Coordinates of C-alpha atoms and ligand atoms in Angstrom, one line a residue:
M1 CA 216.4 -94.1 324.7
P2 CA 213.3 -92.7 325.0
K3 CA 211.1 -91.6 321.6
P4 CA 211.4 -87.7 321.2
T5 CA 208.3 -85.8 321.6
A6 CA 205.4 -88.1 320.5
P7 CA 202.0 -88.0 321.9
A8 CA 201.1 -91.4 324.5
P9 CA 201.3 -94.2 321.9
H10 CA 197.7 -95.4 321.3
G11 CA 196.4 -92.3 322.2
S12 CA 192.4 -91.8 322.3
N13 CA 190.2 -91.0 319.3
F14 CA 186.8 -90.7 319.3
I15 CA 186.2 -94.5 318.1
R16 CA 188.4 -95.9 321.1
N17 CA 186.0 -93.9 323.4
V18 CA 183.1 -95.7 321.5
V19 CA 184.6 -99.0 322.2
E20 CA 185.8 -98.1 325.8
E21 CA 182.5 -97.0 326.6
D22 CA 180.2 -100.4 325.2
L23 CA 182.8 -102.7 327.0
R24 CA 181.9 -100.4 330.3
S25 CA 178.4 -101.1 329.4
G26 CA 178.4 -104.5 328.7
R27 CA 177.1 -104.1 325.4
H28 CA 179.5 -106.6 324.1
P29 CA 180.1 -109.2 327.0
G30 CA 182.1 -111.4 324.3
G31 CA 184.5 -108.4 324.0
V32 CA 185.3 -106.3 321.1
V33 CA 185.4 -108.0 317.5
T34 CA 186.7 -105.4 314.6
R35 CA 188.2 -106.8 311.1
F36 CA 190.1 -105.2 308.3
P37 CA 188.5 -105.9 305.1
P38 CA 190.4 -105.3 301.8
E39 CA 189.2 -105.9 298.4
P40 CA 192.1 -108.0 297.0
N41 CA 192.4 -105.6 293.7
G42 CA 195.7 -104.3 294.4
Y43 CA 198.6 -104.0 297.1
L44 CA 197.9 -102.4 300.2
H45 CA 199.1 -98.6 300.7
I46 CA 199.7 -96.2 303.5
G47 CA 196.2 -95.7 303.8
H48 CA 195.5 -99.1 304.7
A49 CA 198.0 -99.0 307.1
K50 CA 196.1 -96.3 308.8
S51 CA 192.8 -98.8 308.9
I52 CA 194.8 -101.8 310.5
C53 CA 196.6 -100.0 312.6
L54 CA 193.3 -98.9 313.7
N55 CA 191.5 -102.3 313.9
F56 CA 194.1 -104.3 314.8
G57 CA 195.0 -101.8 317.7
L58 CA 191.6 -101.7 319.0
A59 CA 191.5 -105.7 319.3
R60 CA 195.2 -105.6 320.7
D61 CA 194.4 -102.8 323.0
F62 CA 190.9 -103.7 324.5
G63 CA 191.6 -107.7 324.5
G64 CA 189.7 -108.4 321.6
R65 CA 190.1 -110.0 318.3
C66 CA 190.6 -108.3 315.0
H67 CA 189.3 -110.6 311.8
M68 CA 191.3 -110.7 308.5
R69 CA 188.6 -110.6 305.7
F70 CA 188.8 -110.2 302.2
D71 CA 185.7 -108.8 300.5
D72 CA 186.3 -110.8 297.1
T73 CA 183.0 -110.0 295.3
N74 CA 184.2 -109.0 292.3
P75 CA 186.1 -111.7 290.1
E76 CA 187.3 -109.8 287.1
K77 CA 189.8 -107.7 289.4
E78 CA 190.9 -110.0 291.8
E79 CA 194.0 -111.9 292.2
T80 CA 195.3 -114.4 294.6
E81 CA 198.8 -112.6 294.0
Y82 CA 196.7 -109.9 296.0
V83 CA 195.6 -111.9 298.6
E84 CA 199.0 -113.3 299.5
S85 CA 200.9 -109.9 299.1
I86 CA 197.9 -108.3 301.7
L87 CA 198.4 -111.3 304.3
R88 CA 202.2 -110.4 304.2
S89 CA 202.0 -106.8 304.3
V90 CA 199.5 -107.1 307.2
R91 CA 202.0 -109.6 309.2
W92 CA 204.8 -107.4 308.2
L93 CA 203.0 -104.3 310.2
G94 CA 202.9 -106.5 313.1
F95 CA 199.7 -107.5 313.4
D96 CA 197.9 -111.4 313.6
W97 CA 194.2 -112.5 312.8
G98 CA 194.9 -115.9 314.8
E99 CA 192.7 -118.6 313.3
H100 CA 190.4 -115.7 311.7
L101 CA 191.3 -115.5 308.1
H102 CA 188.0 -115.3 306.1
Y103 CA 186.3 -114.4 302.5
A104 CA 183.5 -112.6 301.7
S105 CA 183.1 -115.9 299.2
D106 CA 182.9 -118.1 302.1
Y107 CA 179.5 -116.9 302.5
F108 CA 178.3 -116.8 298.8
D109 CA 175.6 -119.8 300.0
R110 CA 174.1 -117.7 302.8
L111 CA 174.5 -114.7 300.7
Y112 CA 172.2 -116.4 298.2
A113 CA 169.7 -118.0 300.7
F114 CA 169.2 -114.5 302.0
A115 CA 168.8 -113.0 299.2
E116 CA 165.9 -115.6 298.4
L117 CA 164.5 -114.7 301.6
L118 CA 164.2 -111.3 300.7
I119 CA 162.7 -112.1 297.6
E120 CA 160.1 -114.5 299.0
R121 CA 158.8 -111.5 301.4
G122 CA 158.8 -109.1 298.6
Q123 CA 161.6 -107.2 300.0
A124 CA 163.5 -107.7 296.8
Y125 CA 162.6 -108.3 292.9
V126 CA 164.4 -108.7 289.7
D127 CA 164.6 -106.1 287.7
S128 CA 165.3 -106.3 283.9
L129 CA 166.5 -102.3 283.2
S130 CA 170.2 -101.9 281.6
A131 CA 172.5 -100.4 284.1
E132 CA 172.3 -97.5 282.1
Q133 CA 168.5 -97.1 282.5
I134 CA 169.1 -97.8 286.1
R135 CA 171.6 -95.0 286.4
E136 CA 168.3 -92.4 284.4
Y137 CA 165.6 -93.9 286.8
R138 CA 168.0 -93.2 290.0
G139 CA 167.1 -89.8 289.9
T140 CA 169.4 -87.2 291.3
L141 CA 170.3 -85.4 294.7
T142 CA 167.5 -82.8 294.2
E143 CA 165.0 -85.1 292.1
P144 CA 163.3 -88.5 293.2
G145 CA 163.9 -91.6 291.3
R146 CA 161.4 -93.6 289.6
D147 CA 160.1 -97.0 290.0
S148 CA 161.3 -99.5 287.6
P149 CA 158.1 -101.1 285.0
W150 CA 159.6 -104.4 286.8
R151 CA 159.5 -103.4 290.4
A152 CA 155.9 -104.7 290.5
R153 CA 157.1 -108.5 289.7
E154 CA 155.5 -110.9 292.1
P155 CA 157.9 -113.1 294.6
A156 CA 156.9 -116.0 292.5
E157 CA 158.3 -114.4 289.2
N158 CA 161.2 -113.0 291.1
I159 CA 162.4 -116.4 292.4
D160 CA 161.7 -118.3 289.1
L161 CA 164.5 -115.3 287.5
F162 CA 166.9 -115.2 290.7
R163 CA 167.3 -119.3 290.6
R164 CA 167.5 -118.8 286.8
M165 CA 170.3 -116.0 286.9
R166 CA 172.4 -118.3 289.1
A167 CA 172.1 -120.9 286.8
G168 CA 173.7 -119.1 283.9
E169 CA 170.7 -118.7 281.7
F170 CA 171.1 -115.0 281.2
P171 CA 174.1 -113.1 279.6
D172 CA 176.1 -110.4 281.9
G173 CA 173.7 -107.2 282.4
A174 CA 170.2 -109.0 281.3
H175 CA 168.9 -108.8 285.1
V176 CA 169.9 -107.8 288.8
L177 CA 168.3 -108.6 292.0
R178 CA 167.5 -105.1 294.0
L179 CA 165.8 -104.0 297.4
R180 CA 162.3 -102.9 297.3
L181 CA 162.8 -99.6 299.2
D182 CA 161.8 -96.2 298.3
M183 CA 162.7 -94.7 294.8
A184 CA 161.8 -91.3 296.4
S185 CA 164.4 -91.7 299.4
P186 CA 166.6 -88.2 299.9
N187 CA 169.7 -90.9 300.4
I188 CA 170.7 -92.3 297.0
N189 CA 171.7 -95.6 298.5
L190 CA 168.4 -96.4 299.6
R191 CA 166.5 -96.0 296.1
D192 CA 166.3 -99.5 295.9
P193 CA 170.1 -100.6 295.9
V194 CA 171.5 -103.3 293.8
I195 CA 172.0 -106.4 295.5
Y196 CA 173.1 -108.9 293.0
R197 CA 174.6 -109.3 289.4
I198 CA 175.3 -111.4 287.0
R199 CA 179.0 -112.0 286.0
H200 CA 180.2 -114.7 284.1
H201 CA 183.8 -115.0 285.2
P202 CA 186.0 -117.4 287.4
H203 CA 186.4 -116.0 291.0
H204 CA 189.9 -116.8 292.3
R205 CA 188.5 -119.0 295.1
T206 CA 184.7 -120.2 293.8
G207 CA 186.0 -120.8 290.1
D208 CA 183.0 -121.7 288.2
R209 CA 180.4 -122.1 291.0
W210 CA 178.9 -119.2 290.7
C211 CA 177.6 -116.6 287.9
V212 CA 175.7 -114.7 290.1
Y213 CA 177.8 -112.2 292.7
P214 CA 176.3 -110.1 295.8
L215 CA 177.4 -106.4 295.9
Y216 CA 179.5 -104.8 298.1
D217 CA 177.1 -103.2 301.0
Y218 CA 175.1 -106.2 300.8
T219 CA 177.7 -108.6 301.4
H220 CA 179.7 -106.5 303.7
A221 CA 177.0 -105.8 306.0
V222 CA 176.1 -109.4 306.3
S223 CA 179.6 -110.6 306.3
D224 CA 180.1 -107.9 309.3
A225 CA 176.9 -110.2 311.5
L226 CA 178.0 -113.2 310.2
E227 CA 181.4 -112.8 311.9
S228 CA 180.1 -110.8 315.4
I229 CA 181.8 -108.0 314.3
T230 CA 181.2 -105.3 317.0
H231 CA 182.3 -102.6 315.7
S232 CA 182.8 -102.1 311.8
V233 CA 184.7 -99.0 311.6
C234 CA 185.2 -97.7 307.7
T235 CA 185.8 -94.6 306.1
L236 CA 184.0 -91.6 306.0
E237 CA 182.5 -92.2 302.2
F238 CA 180.2 -94.9 303.7
E239 CA 178.5 -92.6 305.9
A240 CA 175.4 -92.4 303.5
H241 CA 175.5 -95.8 303.2
R242 CA 175.1 -96.6 306.7
P243 CA 171.2 -96.7 306.8
L244 CA 171.3 -99.9 304.4
Y245 CA 173.7 -101.5 306.6
D246 CA 171.5 -101.2 309.4
W247 CA 168.5 -102.4 307.3
F248 CA 170.0 -105.3 306.3
V249 CA 171.3 -105.9 310.1
E250 CA 167.9 -105.4 311.0
N251 CA 166.2 -107.5 308.1
L252 CA 168.1 -110.3 308.0
P253 CA 167.9 -113.1 310.3
L254 CA 171.6 -112.7 311.2
P255 CA 173.2 -113.8 314.6
S256 CA 174.4 -110.6 315.5
R257 CA 174.2 -106.8 315.5
P258 CA 177.4 -105.2 314.4
H259 CA 177.5 -101.4 314.5
Q260 CA 178.9 -98.7 311.6
Y261 CA 181.5 -96.2 312.6
E262 CA 183.0 -93.9 309.9
F263 CA 186.7 -92.0 310.3
A264 CA 188.5 -89.8 307.7
R265 CA 190.6 -91.5 305.2
L266 CA 194.3 -90.8 305.3
N267 CA 195.3 -88.2 302.5
L268 CA 199.1 -88.1 302.2
T269 CA 200.9 -84.9 300.2
Y270 CA 203.0 -85.6 297.3
A271 CA 201.7 -89.2 297.5
V272 CA 198.5 -91.0 295.5
L273 CA 196.5 -93.9 297.8
S274 CA 194.3 -95.0 295.4
K275 CA 194.5 -98.6 294.2
R276 CA 193.7 -97.5 290.5
R277 CA 196.0 -94.9 290.5
L278 CA 198.7 -96.8 291.8
I279 CA 197.9 -100.0 289.3
E280 CA 198.3 -97.7 286.4
L281 CA 201.7 -96.3 288.2
V282 CA 203.3 -100.0 287.7
E283 CA 201.7 -101.0 284.4
G284 CA 202.5 -97.5 283.0
G285 CA 206.0 -98.1 284.0
H286 CA 206.5 -95.2 285.8
V287 CA 208.0 -97.4 288.2
D288 CA 209.6 -100.8 289.1
G289 CA 206.5 -102.6 289.8
W290 CA 204.6 -102.5 293.2
D291 CA 207.6 -102.6 295.5
D292 CA 209.7 -99.8 294.1
P293 CA 211.0 -97.9 296.9
R294 CA 209.2 -94.7 295.9
M295 CA 205.7 -96.3 296.0
P296 CA 203.3 -95.7 298.9
T297 CA 202.5 -99.2 299.2
L298 CA 203.8 -101.3 302.3
V299 CA 205.7 -103.8 299.9
G300 CA 207.5 -100.4 298.7
V301 CA 208.2 -98.6 302.2
R302 CA 209.2 -102.0 303.5
R303 CA 211.9 -101.9 300.5
R304 CA 212.2 -98.4 301.0
G305 CA 213.9 -98.9 305.2
Y306 CA 210.5 -97.8 306.5
T307 CA 210.0 -100.1 309.8
P308 CA 206.8 -101.4 310.8
E309 CA 207.0 -99.8 314.6
G310 CA 208.2 -96.3 312.5
M311 CA 204.6 -97.2 310.8
Q312 CA 202.6 -97.6 313.9
L313 CA 204.6 -94.3 315.0
F314 CA 203.1 -92.6 312.2
C315 CA 199.5 -93.8 312.5
D316 CA 199.8 -93.1 316.3
R317 CA 201.0 -89.4 315.4
I318 CA 197.9 -88.7 313.0
G319 CA 195.1 -89.9 315.2
V320 CA 192.1 -90.6 314.1
S321 CA 189.1 -88.5 313.3
K322 CA 185.9 -87.6 311.6
A323 CA 187.3 -84.5 309.6
D324 CA 188.9 -85.2 306.1
S325 CA 192.2 -83.6 306.1
W326 CA 195.9 -83.8 304.6
I327 CA 198.8 -85.2 306.5
D328 CA 201.8 -84.0 304.9
M329 CA 205.0 -86.4 303.9
S330 CA 207.2 -84.9 306.5
V331 CA 205.0 -86.2 309.4
L332 CA 205.8 -89.8 308.1
E333 CA 209.4 -89.1 307.2
Q334 CA 209.8 -87.4 310.9
A335 CA 208.2 -90.5 312.5
I336 CA 210.4 -93.1 310.5
R337 CA 213.5 -90.9 311.6
D338 CA 212.6 -91.1 315.2
D339 CA 212.0 -94.6 315.3
L340 CA 215.7 -95.5 313.1
E341 CA 217.9 -93.0 315.3
P342 CA 217.8 -95.0 318.3
R343 CA 218.1 -98.6 316.4
A344 CA 220.3 -98.1 313.4
P345 CA 224.0 -98.6 313.5
R346 CA 226.4 -95.6 312.4
A347 CA 228.5 -96.2 309.3
C348 CA 230.7 -93.9 307.5
V349 CA 230.2 -94.0 303.5
V350 CA 231.4 -91.2 300.7
L351 CA 228.6 -90.6 298.6
D352 CA 230.1 -88.2 296.3
P353 CA 233.7 -89.3 296.3
L354 CA 236.8 -86.8 295.9
R355 CA 240.6 -88.0 296.6
L356 CA 242.1 -87.1 299.6
V357 CA 245.9 -87.9 299.7
I358 CA 247.6 -87.6 303.3
E359 CA 251.3 -86.8 302.2
N360 CA 253.4 -87.6 305.2
F361 CA 251.2 -90.9 305.9
P362 CA 253.5 -94.3 304.9
E363 CA 252.4 -95.4 301.4
G364 CA 251.3 -99.0 302.1
G365 CA 250.5 -98.0 305.8
A366 CA 247.3 -98.8 307.4
E367 CA 246.0 -97.4 310.9
A368 CA 242.6 -99.0 312.5
C369 CA 240.3 -96.4 313.9
S370 CA 237.3 -97.6 315.5
A371 CA 233.6 -95.6 316.7
P372 CA 230.7 -96.7 318.5
C373 CA 228.1 -98.2 316.5
H374 CA 225.9 -95.9 318.0
P375 CA 226.8 -92.5 320.1
H376 CA 224.6 -93.3 322.5
R377 CA 224.2 -97.4 323.1
P378 CA 227.8 -98.3 324.1
E379 CA 226.2 -101.8 324.4
L380 CA 226.2 -102.0 320.4
G381 CA 229.6 -102.1 320.6
R382 CA 232.4 -100.3 318.3
R383 CA 233.4 -101.1 314.5
E384 CA 237.0 -100.4 313.0
F385 CA 237.6 -99.2 309.8
P386 CA 241.6 -98.7 308.5
L387 CA 243.2 -94.9 307.9
T388 CA 245.4 -95.2 304.7
R389 CA 247.0 -92.6 302.8
E390 CA 244.6 -92.5 300.3
L391 CA 241.5 -91.6 301.2
W392 CA 237.9 -90.7 300.0
I393 CA 235.7 -87.6 301.3
E394 CA 232.5 -85.7 300.1
R395 CA 232.9 -83.6 297.5
E396 CA 231.9 -80.5 299.1
D397 CA 233.7 -81.1 302.3
F398 CA 236.9 -78.8 300.1
A399 CA 236.2 -75.4 298.7
E400 CA 238.9 -74.1 296.5
V401 CA 237.2 -70.6 297.9
P402 CA 235.9 -71.5 301.2
P403 CA 232.4 -69.3 301.4
K404 CA 231.9 -67.3 304.2
G405 CA 231.1 -70.0 307.6
Y406 CA 232.4 -72.7 305.9
F407 CA 234.6 -75.2 308.0
R408 CA 236.0 -78.1 306.3
L409 CA 238.7 -78.8 303.8
S410 CA 239.9 -75.7 301.9
P411 CA 243.9 -74.6 300.7
G412 CA 245.4 -73.8 304.1
A413 CA 242.7 -74.9 306.5
M414 CA 242.4 -77.7 309.1
V415 CA 239.7 -80.0 309.6
R416 CA 239.7 -83.2 311.7
L417 CA 238.8 -86.7 309.8
R418 CA 236.3 -88.1 312.1
Y419 CA 237.7 -91.3 314.6
G420 CA 241.3 -90.3 313.4
Y421 CA 243.4 -87.5 313.1
V422 CA 243.2 -83.4 312.2
V423 CA 244.9 -82.9 308.7
R424 CA 245.8 -79.4 307.1
C425 CA 245.6 -79.4 303.5
T426 CA 248.4 -78.5 301.6
G427 CA 247.1 -78.3 298.1
Y428 CA 244.9 -79.9 295.3
E429 CA 244.6 -80.8 291.9
R430 CA 242.3 -80.0 289.0
G431 CA 242.0 -82.2 285.8
E432 CA 241.6 -81.3 282.0
D433 CA 237.6 -81.0 282.8
G434 CA 238.7 -78.1 285.5
Q435 CA 237.5 -80.4 287.9
V436 CA 239.6 -80.8 291.2
H437 CA 240.5 -84.4 291.6
T438 CA 242.8 -84.6 294.5
V439 CA 242.8 -82.9 297.5
R440 CA 246.4 -82.9 299.5
C441 CA 247.1 -83.0 303.2
E442 CA 249.5 -83.8 305.9
Y443 CA 248.5 -85.2 309.2
L444 CA 249.3 -84.1 312.6
P445 CA 250.4 -86.9 314.2
D446 CA 249.6 -86.1 317.8
S447 CA 246.2 -85.1 317.0
R448 CA 245.0 -88.6 317.0
S449 CA 241.0 -89.1 318.6
G450 CA 241.0 -90.5 321.7
T451 CA 244.5 -89.4 322.7
P452 CA 245.4 -86.9 325.4
G453 CA 246.5 -84.3 322.9
A454 CA 244.0 -84.3 320.5
D455 CA 242.1 -81.8 322.6
A456 CA 244.8 -79.5 321.8
Y457 CA 243.7 -78.6 318.2
K458 CA 240.3 -76.5 318.5
V459 CA 239.1 -77.2 314.9
K460 CA 235.4 -77.0 314.0
G461 CA 235.0 -79.2 310.9
N462 CA 234.5 -82.7 311.3
I463 CA 234.1 -84.9 308.4
H464 CA 233.8 -88.5 307.2
W465 CA 236.0 -90.5 305.1
V466 CA 236.4 -93.8 303.5
S467 CA 240.1 -95.6 302.7
A468 CA 240.5 -95.7 299.1
S469 CA 242.3 -98.5 299.4
R470 CA 240.6 -100.8 301.7
G471 CA 236.7 -99.4 301.4
L472 CA 234.0 -101.5 299.6
R473 CA 232.4 -100.2 296.6
A474 CA 228.7 -100.6 296.5
Q475 CA 225.4 -99.3 294.7
V476 CA 223.2 -96.8 296.6
R477 CA 220.2 -95.5 295.4
L478 CA 219.1 -91.9 296.5
Y479 CA 215.2 -91.6 296.0
D480 CA 213.4 -88.3 297.1
R481 CA 209.6 -88.1 297.0
L482 CA 207.8 -89.4 293.8
F483 CA 205.8 -86.5 293.3
A484 CA 207.2 -82.8 292.5
V485 CA 204.1 -81.4 294.4
P486 CA 202.2 -81.9 297.4
H487 CA 198.6 -82.6 295.4
P488 CA 199.6 -84.2 292.6
G489 CA 196.9 -84.1 289.8
A490 CA 195.3 -81.2 291.6
T491 CA 195.8 -78.9 288.1
R492 CA 196.5 -81.9 286.1
D493 CA 197.1 -85.5 285.2
Y494 CA 198.5 -86.8 288.4
R495 CA 201.3 -88.5 286.3
D496 CA 202.7 -85.0 285.0
D497 CA 203.7 -84.2 288.7
L498 CA 205.8 -87.4 288.8
N499 CA 209.0 -86.0 290.4
P500 CA 211.5 -86.7 287.4
D501 CA 214.4 -86.9 290.1
S502 CA 212.8 -89.1 292.3
R503 CA 216.0 -91.6 291.7
R504 CA 219.6 -91.4 291.3
V505 CA 221.6 -94.5 291.1
I506 CA 225.4 -94.0 292.4
D507 CA 228.3 -95.9 293.4
A508 CA 229.6 -94.9 296.7
W509 CA 232.4 -95.8 298.6
C510 CA 231.9 -97.3 302.4
E511 CA 233.8 -98.4 305.8
P512 CA 234.4 -102.2 305.1
G513 CA 232.5 -103.3 307.5
L514 CA 229.4 -102.7 305.6
A515 CA 230.0 -105.7 303.1
A516 CA 228.4 -107.7 305.9
A517 CA 225.3 -105.9 305.5
L518 CA 222.4 -108.6 305.0
P519 CA 219.4 -107.6 303.3
E520 CA 216.9 -105.4 305.2
Q521 CA 219.5 -104.2 307.7
R522 CA 219.3 -100.7 308.3
F523 CA 222.4 -98.1 308.7
Q524 CA 222.5 -94.3 309.5
F525 CA 225.3 -93.3 307.1
E526 CA 226.7 -90.2 309.5
R527 CA 226.0 -87.0 308.1
H528 CA 223.7 -88.1 305.4
G529 CA 220.5 -90.5 306.4
Y530 CA 219.1 -93.5 307.0
F531 CA 219.8 -96.3 304.7
V532 CA 218.7 -99.9 304.1
A533 CA 220.4 -103.0 302.6
D534 CA 217.7 -103.5 299.5
L535 CA 215.7 -106.7 300.4
R536 CA 215.7 -107.7 296.6
D537 CA 219.4 -106.8 295.3
S538 CA 221.7 -107.3 298.2
R539 CA 224.0 -109.6 299.0
P540 CA 226.5 -110.1 301.9
G541 CA 229.4 -109.2 300.3
A542 CA 227.9 -107.0 297.8
P543 CA 225.8 -104.9 299.5
V544 CA 223.1 -102.8 297.4
F545 CA 221.7 -99.8 299.6
N546 CA 218.3 -97.3 299.6
L547 CA 218.2 -94.0 300.9
T548 CA 215.4 -94.2 303.4
V549 CA 215.0 -91.2 304.9
S550 CA 217.7 -88.2 304.9
L551 CA 218.5 -86.8 308.5
K552 CA 217.0 -83.6 307.8
D553 CA 214.1 -82.5 306.0
S554 CA 215.2 -81.1 302.8
W555 CA 211.6 -80.1 301.3
S556 CA 210.8 -77.7 304.0
K557 CA 213.1 -75.0 302.9
A558 CA 211.8 -75.9 299.5
G559 CA 208.2 -74.6 300.9
G560 CA 206.3 -77.8 299.9
Ligands
LIG601 P1 191.7 -97.5 297.2 O1 190.6 -96.3 297.0 O2 193.1 -97.3 297.5 O3 191.2 -98.3 296.1 P2 189.9 -98.9 298.8 O4 189.4 -98.3 300.0 O5 189.1 -99.4 297.8 O6 190.9 -98.1 298.5 P3 189.6 -101.4 300.2 O7 190.7 -102.8 299.7 O8 188.2 -101.7 300.1 O9 190.4 -100.2 299.6 O10 190.0 -100.9 301.7 C1 190.3 -101.9 302.7 C2 190.2 -101.4 304.0 O11 190.6 -100.1 304.3 C3 188.6 -100.5 304.1 O12 188.2 -100.3 305.3 C4 188.9 -98.7 303.7 O13 188.1 -98.1 304.0 C5 190.4 -98.8 304.1 N1 191.2 -97.4 303.3 C6 191.3 -97.7 302.4 N2 192.1 -96.7 302.0 C7 192.7 -95.9 303.0 C8 193.0 -94.4 303.4 N3 193.4 -93.6 302.7 N4 193.0 -94.5 304.6 C9 192.1 -95.0 305.6 N5 191.6 -96.2 305.5 C10 191.4 -96.6 304.0
LIG602 MG1 187.3 -100.2 297.4

């Protein structure tokens, strides 16, 4: 079945146009080389998926390659656990870096040697101001900065100090290495940026080998050039850093001259996409860990049942531009539905059970009913489930007093039991709590679905059901958006905007075939939505299902 109304996959965007033009003009005879450069200080989120699809997508579509590179220059915040989860997530999304798994820490020796070169040339100096003083001296957007009193240090003294910094003679913060550029530059990033700092902290890869670490801008430009990256794509907040990026590329003896291009980061409504906030949600116990199915992390959406193809479809649909904007969560949810619709097998599951007794059906009897696994894909085969005297139906499929236009069960009314018979409601019983607990009916033996007589019955309602005696009981987790408002944190702490009803755990009744569900197998529960057998907690024979996305957008009415 064709995918519904998506724009052409991998549609054009300004970065693809640049790449195409560069390849046409022969600027990069070796082909396009991109990279995805996360800092291993958290788990990847949906925003990263946009960057991954863009960078790896360029390499895939233009016959180039994309490097996986960890920007691991911040030893306090980085961990091997994050490295591993990031690699797993990129692979899960469907991308492969081949032999090009790199770490900025692989370049620490070369970065250090280049720094000495800059010192020798008089282009860098050791500054002994405190971090706070450096901030004061930097000036503002409207006022120029002032020169540090240490700016005039001679190369020989700078080299001596820098080597002693590296040797561990000074505590954190005692000195930094800065470029000697222009303290009056209108671009604050060019006011003698710091390129090295002292950090006595073990690094997850280099251990105690270093106590000076290069800063991001320096590391990033040098790493790109050492790897012969052709197009270094990053988010808009780095636009003002580009002159510095270019400065490094021009001033150091590097093997290639990469170019930086900026695009708008993804902002998604009803979510937060910032590693810092995601860490707070986990550590504050607001969610059950990084892979909680409500989290916008890639491990979270995976457990939620989102597919890599659905994520790629979403990234294709939102495109890549230079203007910051918000993408509505419904766009993501629709991409997931559109991906799942043609491939998720169907199943009948009753989420809010009410007992239905067919009084003229034999006690202990069972009749096999069958239904297509997918309504438009006969090749997926059929499934079978038994019809018995007692069934579960959805509580909302019965009304004591039917409202206008209600075509389901109510006293005296007829309805079709999906893939089974037409039944007529003969009565109902209420418990002491006032709630209806049993509905009674009789079935019309010549109305069975698929038999010649069936069409004689023109009933509008067609409800699903599960055998009470032969159905399978399973835990189902009904997830909703993690935040109750489109822009969490816009008017108060974002944690106050958490949706208190983002998870409801229920026991549901499923058609018996679902007992065989394997972890991560996805289904459409008819009339409800898409569900996935939980990756962690589901076992064959004892499945546990997560709601991936409902069939309809229940938030559009709410005006969110
Ligand atoms: P966060 O703001 O969540 O901490 P980050 O930008 O600090 O994210 P990095 O690990 O540095 O995270 O990001 C790796 C790559 O992913 C960078 O190239 C970055 O530009 C990109 N990226 C991060 N967030 C988004 C986003 N929301 N949309 C698009 N790209 C993103
Ligand atoms: Mg960052």
